[in-house]
Tab-separated table of C-alpha atoms and ligand atoms in Angstrom:
chain	number	residue	atom	x	y	z
U	703	MET	CA	0.000	0.002	-0.037
U	704	LEU	CA	2.708	2.401	1.000
U	705	GLU	CA	4.415	1.869	-2.555
U	706	LYS	CA	1.139	2.573	-4.335
U	707	ILE	CA	0.424	5.793	-2.450
U	708	LYS	CA	3.940	7.006	-3.180
U	709	GLU	CA	3.789	6.053	-6.944
U	710	THR	CA	0.454	7.990	-7.261
U	711	ALA	CA	1.739	11.046	-5.380
U	712	GLU	CA	4.935	11.113	-7.475
U	713	TYR	CA	2.782	10.905	-10.652
U	714	ILE	CA	0.780	13.887	-9.527
U	715	LYS	CA	3.696	15.909	-8.359
U	716	ALA	CA	5.325	15.305	-11.772
U	717	HIS	CA	2.143	16.711	-13.540
U	718	VAL	CA	1.094	19.542	-11.177
U	719	SER	CA	3.266	22.523	-10.684
U	720	ASN	CA	2.057	23.950	-7.442
U	721	ILE	CA	0.740	21.317	-4.991
U	722	PRO	CA	-1.900	22.800	-2.659
U	723	LYS	CA	-2.386	22.313	1.113
U	724	THR	CA	-6.079	21.926	0.882
U	725	ALA	CA	-8.370	19.468	-0.760
U	726	ILE	CA	-12.072	19.141	-1.406
U	727	ILE	CA	-14.168	16.177	-2.227
U	728	LEU	CA	-16.971	17.533	-4.363
U	729	GLY	CA	-19.975	15.383	-3.315
U	730	THR	CA	-23.453	15.742	-4.395
U	731	GLY	CA	-24.523	19.405	-4.388
U	732	LEU	CA	-21.093	20.810	-4.765
U	733	GLY	CA	-20.306	19.914	-8.320
U	734	GLU	CA	-20.738	23.501	-9.411
U	735	LEU	CA	-17.849	24.784	-7.312
U	736	VAL	CA	-15.461	23.750	-10.086
U	737	ASN	CA	-16.811	26.701	-12.063
U	738	HIS	CA	-15.195	28.893	-9.416
U	739	ILE	CA	-11.843	27.375	-9.716
U	740	THR	CA	-9.434	29.371	-11.830
U	741	ASP	CA	-6.021	28.442	-13.329
U	742	LYS	CA	-7.273	24.852	-13.518
U	743	GLN	CA	-5.207	21.805	-14.217
U	744	GLU	CA	-7.112	18.586	-14.628
U	745	ILE	CA	-6.153	14.914	-14.413
U	746	PRO	CA	-8.813	12.286	-15.272
U	747	TYR	CA	-8.759	9.360	-12.847
U	748	GLN	CA	-8.150	6.809	-15.478
U	749	GLU	CA	-4.767	8.453	-16.166
U	750	ILE	CA	-3.712	8.315	-12.504
U	751	PRO	CA	-1.759	5.144	-11.589
U	752	ASN	CA	-3.655	2.981	-8.951
U	753	PHE	CA	-6.756	5.330	-8.831
U	754	PRO	CA	-10.070	3.502	-8.935
U	755	ILE	CA	-12.636	4.724	-11.652
U	756	SER	CA	-15.892	6.116	-10.521
U	757	THR	CA	-19.097	4.526	-11.913
U	758	VAL	CA	-22.152	6.047	-10.304
U	759	GLU	CA	-24.464	8.439	-12.279
U	760	GLY	CA	-23.840	12.066	-11.489
U	761	HIS	CA	-20.284	11.642	-10.496
U	762	SER	CA	-17.543	12.054	-13.100
U	763	GLY	CA	-14.058	11.388	-12.235
U	764	LYS	CA	-11.113	13.674	-12.214
U	765	LEU	CA	-8.716	15.608	-9.906
U	766	ILE	CA	-8.744	19.429	-10.487
U	767	PHE	CA	-5.892	21.640	-9.225
U	768	GLY	CA	-6.364	25.332	-9.192
U	769	GLN	CA	-7.055	28.558	-7.371
U	770	LEU	CA	-10.273	29.097	-5.364
U	771	GLY	CA	-10.353	32.554	-3.803
U	772	ASN	CA	-7.062	33.084	-1.981
U	773	LYS	CA	-6.273	29.322	-1.661
U	774	ARG	CA	-4.600	26.723	-3.989
U	775	ILE	CA	-6.803	23.714	-3.805
U	776	MET	CA	-7.149	20.125	-5.180
U	777	ALA	CA	-10.613	19.168	-5.925
U	778	MET	CA	-11.792	15.515	-6.271
U	779	GLN	CA	-14.631	15.559	-8.765
U	780	GLY	CA	-16.312	12.140	-8.371
U	781	ARG	CA	-15.772	10.019	-5.304
U	782	PHE	CA	-15.717	6.108	-4.606
U	783	HIS	CA	-18.608	4.655	-2.740
U	784	PHE	CA	-18.385	1.417	-0.747
U	785	TYR	CA	-21.764	0.368	-2.372
U	786	GLU	CA	-20.204	0.461	-5.855
U	787	GLY	CA	-18.061	-2.527	-4.811
U	788	TYR	CA	-14.921	-0.775	-4.007
U	789	SER	CA	-12.877	-2.047	-1.018
U	790	MET	CA	-12.500	0.469	1.885
U	791	GLN	CA	-8.802	0.786	0.823
U	792	GLN	CA	-9.936	1.797	-2.734
U	793	VAL	CA	-12.606	4.187	-1.224
U	794	THR	CA	-10.013	5.978	0.879
U	795	PHE	CA	-7.053	5.736	-1.435
U	796	PRO	CA	-7.298	9.350	-2.754
U	797	VAL	CA	-7.291	10.739	0.835
U	798	ARG	CA	-4.014	8.702	1.373
U	799	VAL	CA	-2.596	10.274	-1.688
U	800	MET	CA	-3.675	13.751	-0.565
U	801	LYS	CA	-1.772	13.280	2.665
U	802	ALA	CA	1.385	12.030	0.764
U	803	LEU	CA	1.067	15.277	-1.273
U	804	GLY	CA	1.260	17.473	1.859
U	805	ILE	CA	-2.458	18.306	1.983
U	806	ASN	CA	-3.585	18.953	5.685
U	807	THR	CA	-7.111	20.187	5.338
U	808	LEU	CA	-9.934	18.322	3.876
U	809	PHE	CA	-13.412	19.673	2.981
U	810	VAL	CA	-16.177	17.164	1.981
U	811	SER	CA	-19.702	17.401	1.051
U	812	ASN	CA	-22.639	14.837	0.513
U	813	ALA	CA	-26.316	14.417	0.126
U	814	ALA	CA	-28.139	12.928	3.167
U	815	GLY	CA	-31.477	12.064	4.441
U	816	GLY	CA	-32.664	14.261	7.372
U	817	MET	CA	-34.045	12.513	10.461
U	818	ASN	CA	-34.039	15.556	12.733
U	819	PRO	CA	-37.621	16.836	12.806
U	820	GLU	CA	-36.406	20.467	12.601
U	821	PHE	CA	-34.824	19.867	9.316
U	822	LYS	CA	-36.274	20.864	5.827
U	823	ILE	CA	-35.439	19.593	2.470
U	824	GLY	CA	-32.701	21.660	0.959
U	825	ASP	CA	-31.117	22.548	4.280
U	826	ILE	CA	-27.438	22.690	4.637
U	827	MET	CA	-26.212	20.698	7.632
U	828	ILE	CA	-22.772	21.290	8.942
U	829	ILE	CA	-21.487	17.907	10.230
U	830	THR	CA	-20.454	18.219	13.884
U	831	ASP	CA	-19.776	14.392	14.338
U	832	HIS	CA	-20.448	10.996	12.819
U	833	ILE	CA	-21.579	7.586	13.637
U	834	ASN	CA	-19.800	4.919	11.591
U	835	LEU	CA	-22.139	2.139	10.728
U	836	PHE	CA	-20.226	0.724	7.688
U	837	PRO	CA	-19.831	-2.941	7.908
U	838	GLU	CA	-16.064	-2.656	7.380
U	839	HIS	CA	-13.473	-0.302	8.697
U	840	PRO	CA	-10.977	1.461	6.395
U	841	LEU	CA	-8.262	1.105	9.106
U	842	ARG	CA	-8.725	-2.712	9.518
U	843	GLY	CA	-5.568	-4.667	8.963
U	844	LYS	CA	-1.863	-3.858	9.231
U	845	ASN	CA	-1.192	-0.327	10.540
U	846	TYR	CA	1.590	1.660	8.894
U	847	GLU	CA	2.883	4.131	11.581
U	848	GLU	CA	4.126	6.399	8.697
U	849	LEU	CA	0.314	6.882	7.830
U	850	GLY	CA	-0.953	7.329	11.313
U	851	PRO	CA	-1.398	5.579	14.748
U	852	ARG	CA	-2.984	2.156	15.310
U	853	PHE	CA	-5.704	3.559	17.494
U	854	PRO	CA	-6.499	7.043	16.192
U	855	GLU	CA	-8.517	9.230	18.578
U	856	MET	CA	-11.708	10.760	17.215
U	857	SER	CA	-12.725	13.349	19.773
U	858	GLU	CA	-12.792	16.139	17.350
U	859	ALA	CA	-13.279	14.456	13.827
U	860	TYR	CA	-14.749	17.679	12.493
U	861	SER	CA	-12.748	20.741	13.342
U	862	HIS	CA	-14.430	22.986	15.632
U	863	ARG	CA	-12.605	26.087	14.419
U	864	LEU	CA	-13.845	25.247	10.766
U	865	ILE	CA	-17.323	24.673	12.062
U	866	ALA	CA	-17.259	28.146	13.770
U	867	ASP	CA	-15.861	29.773	10.523
U	868	ALA	CA	-18.612	27.986	8.488
U	869	LYS	CA	-21.269	29.364	10.882
U	870	LYS	CA	-19.946	32.872	10.480
U	871	VAL	CA	-19.928	32.537	6.678
U	872	ALA	CA	-23.593	31.413	6.753
U	873	GLU	CA	-24.585	34.187	9.065
U	874	GLU	CA	-22.869	36.860	6.991
U	875	ASN	CA	-24.706	35.653	3.874
U	876	ASN	CA	-28.097	34.992	5.438
U	877	ILE	CA	-28.134	31.341	4.786
U	878	ARG	CA	-29.987	28.956	7.115
U	879	VAL	CA	-27.665	26.213	8.294
U	880	VAL	CA	-28.356	23.478	10.806
U	881	GLU	CA	-25.862	21.281	12.453
U	882	GLY	CA	-25.812	17.589	13.229
U	883	VAL	CA	-24.421	14.226	13.435
U	884	TYR	CA	-24.017	12.279	10.148
U	885	VAL	CA	-24.694	8.489	10.192
U	886	GLY	CA	-22.609	6.760	7.563
U	887	THR	CA	-24.209	3.518	6.186
U	888	GLN	CA	-23.223	1.345	3.314
U	889	GLY	CA	-26.465	1.598	1.116
U	890	PRO	CA	-27.343	1.299	-1.620
U	891	THR	CA	-30.864	1.021	-0.225
U	892	PHE	CA	-32.392	4.072	1.199
U	893	GLU	CA	-33.717	3.527	4.804
U	894	THR	CA	-36.815	1.853	5.903
U	895	PRO	CA	-39.000	4.008	8.193
U	896	ALA	CA	-37.760	1.753	11.104
U	897	GLU	CA	-34.039	2.389	10.111
U	898	TYR	CA	-34.573	6.183	9.955
U	899	ARG	CA	-36.136	6.057	13.367
U	900	TYR	CA	-33.352	3.871	14.725
U	901	PHE	CA	-30.661	6.146	13.357
U	902	HIS	CA	-32.301	9.162	14.910
U	903	ARG	CA	-32.610	7.397	18.274
U	904	ILE	CA	-29.049	6.534	18.432
U	905	GLY	CA	-28.122	10.214	17.939
U	906	GLY	CA	-28.084	10.746	14.268
U	907	ASP	CA	-29.419	13.915	12.450
U	908	ALA	CA	-28.841	12.773	8.976
U	909	VAL	CA	-27.955	9.609	7.093
U	910	GLY	CA	-25.898	9.017	3.866
U	911	MET	CA	-23.649	6.413	2.117
U	912	SER	CA	-20.320	8.275	2.026
U	913	THR	CA	-17.850	10.615	3.852
U	914	VAL	CA	-17.207	8.579	6.952
U	915	PRO	CA	-14.534	6.314	5.521
U	916	GLU	CA	-12.738	9.353	3.952
U	917	VAL	CA	-12.994	11.277	7.221
U	918	ILE	CA	-11.630	8.395	9.204
U	919	VAL	CA	-8.574	8.113	6.868
U	920	ALA	CA	-8.084	11.930	6.901
U	921	ARG	CA	-8.033	11.924	10.665
U	922	HIS	CA	-5.746	8.926	10.781
U	923	GLY	CA	-3.358	11.042	8.792
U	924	GLY	CA	-3.784	14.020	11.146
U	925	MET	CA	-5.604	16.180	8.576
U	926	GLU	CA	-8.186	18.793	9.796
U	927	VAL	CA	-11.722	18.019	8.357
U	928	PHE	CA	-14.786	20.033	7.547
U	929	GLY	CA	-17.911	18.382	6.262
U	930	VAL	CA	-21.377	19.497	5.031
U	931	SER	CA	-24.488	17.637	4.048
U	932	VAL	CA	-27.258	18.849	1.739
U	933	ILE	CA	-30.624	17.447	3.250
U	934	THR	CA	-32.321	16.088	0.042
U	935	ASP	CA	-35.112	14.000	1.657
U	936	LEU	CA	-36.626	13.410	5.097
U	937	GLY	CA	-36.855	10.269	7.212
U	938	VAL	CA	-38.589	11.911	10.042
U	939	GLU	CA	-40.927	9.779	12.045
U	940	GLY	CA	-44.412	9.815	10.657
U	941	ILE	CA	-43.422	11.680	7.432
U	942	VAL	CA	-41.088	9.207	5.684
U	943	GLU	CA	-41.761	9.525	1.911
U	944	LYS	CA	-40.513	7.647	-1.070
U	945	VAL	CA	-37.178	8.678	-2.034
U	946	SER	CA	-35.189	8.253	-5.376
U	947	HIS	CA	-31.734	8.923	-6.666
U	948	GLU	CA	-33.400	11.532	-8.999
U	949	GLU	CA	-35.133	13.363	-6.201
U	950	VAL	CA	-31.802	13.438	-4.203
U	951	GLN	CA	-30.129	14.994	-7.279
U	952	LYS	CA	-32.902	17.476	-7.774
U	953	ALA	CA	-32.994	18.680	-4.178
U	954	ALA	CA	-29.229	18.800	-4.185
U	955	ALA	CA	-29.220	20.925	-7.397
U	956	LEU	CA	-31.624	23.407	-5.799
U	957	ALA	CA	-29.384	23.822	-2.686
U	958	GLN	CA	-26.228	23.914	-4.704
U	959	PRO	CA	-25.868	27.773	-4.877
U	960	LYS	CA	-25.967	28.021	-1.013
U	961	MET	CA	-23.619	25.031	-0.590
U	962	THR	CA	-21.293	26.519	-3.164
U	963	LEU	CA	-21.205	29.823	-1.538
U	964	ILE	CA	-20.543	28.667	1.878
U	965	MET	CA	-17.694	26.339	0.798
U	966	LYS	CA	-16.056	28.981	-1.387
U	967	GLU	CA	-16.392	31.663	1.383
U	968	LEU	CA	-15.200	29.344	4.112
U	969	ILE	CA	-12.103	28.144	2.082
U	970	ASN	CA	-11.270	31.815	1.385
U	971	LYS	CA	-11.615	32.703	4.991
U	972	PHE	CA	-10.018	29.847	6.958
U	973	LYS	CA	-6.357	29.910	8.034
U	974	GLU	CA	-4.381	27.232	6.270
Z	2107	LIG	N1	-30.460	7.825	3.097
Z	2107	LIG	C1	-29.239	7.369	2.751
Z	2107	LIG	N2	-28.456	8.220	1.882
Z	2107	LIG	C2	-28.893	9.237	1.372
Z	2107	LIG	C3	-30.256	9.716	1.726
Z	2107	LIG	C4	-30.952	8.896	2.632
Z	2107	LIG	O1	-32.112	9.276	2.867
Z	2107	LIG	N3	-30.416	10.876	1.059
Z	2107	LIG	C5	-29.314	11.097	0.256
Z	2107	LIG	N4	-28.379	10.070	0.546
């Protein structure tokens, strides 16, 4: 694994002139952020040694390097989901590569189903913490001390200072944001009403099928993390309605301008 990470990082270094310190995983609802990146250099995933190829509808795969506000950034357009059949090592491989490149802050976004009765479709939820319900752990197996500790601590998986910055940005721009705990599950089924109820009772505010593996690996490597969910459907007790991938995409597209603005301003504002 160490060799592969090194090989991929070397390939990227050879192709990109100015390696950033900040990375963004452009999940559902944040795709449009690429239009704000200037001075772009792009590498399709299929050209990158050891990179998996993304398959799901609505996620095209490439790395984008460029300028966003006052920061140099690397953006992942298209991520790898466990439900697609990738191993946890494949899902999180790009985050290992980020770390090897010297990236120390990771921004992630996703679409999620809201379980908190205060939430509305289209809300932006700042992730304050997560509950990992994936059936397999990305750090299971041999630990490489070069990558991080055997037993990483997770008391502040989502950076408190970045959460505070994000809330300021939202307030300055009059955007309603909510905060909450993200439950990460494998999918690909959406939840039954009983599952939504269960996830809410154990402390979750929103549920989705990504993010948690990447965040675990980022924290293992000592990166600072900020995450945000767009609430695309509701699994609130008594009002669980049918949900489809198309509806998730539609709700995410509607919330996209708010999400893009918050991310863009936050990245501009935070101290690298
Ligand atoms: N459940 C799981 N994943 C999701 C959902 C949901 O309700 N909405 C968007 N991604």
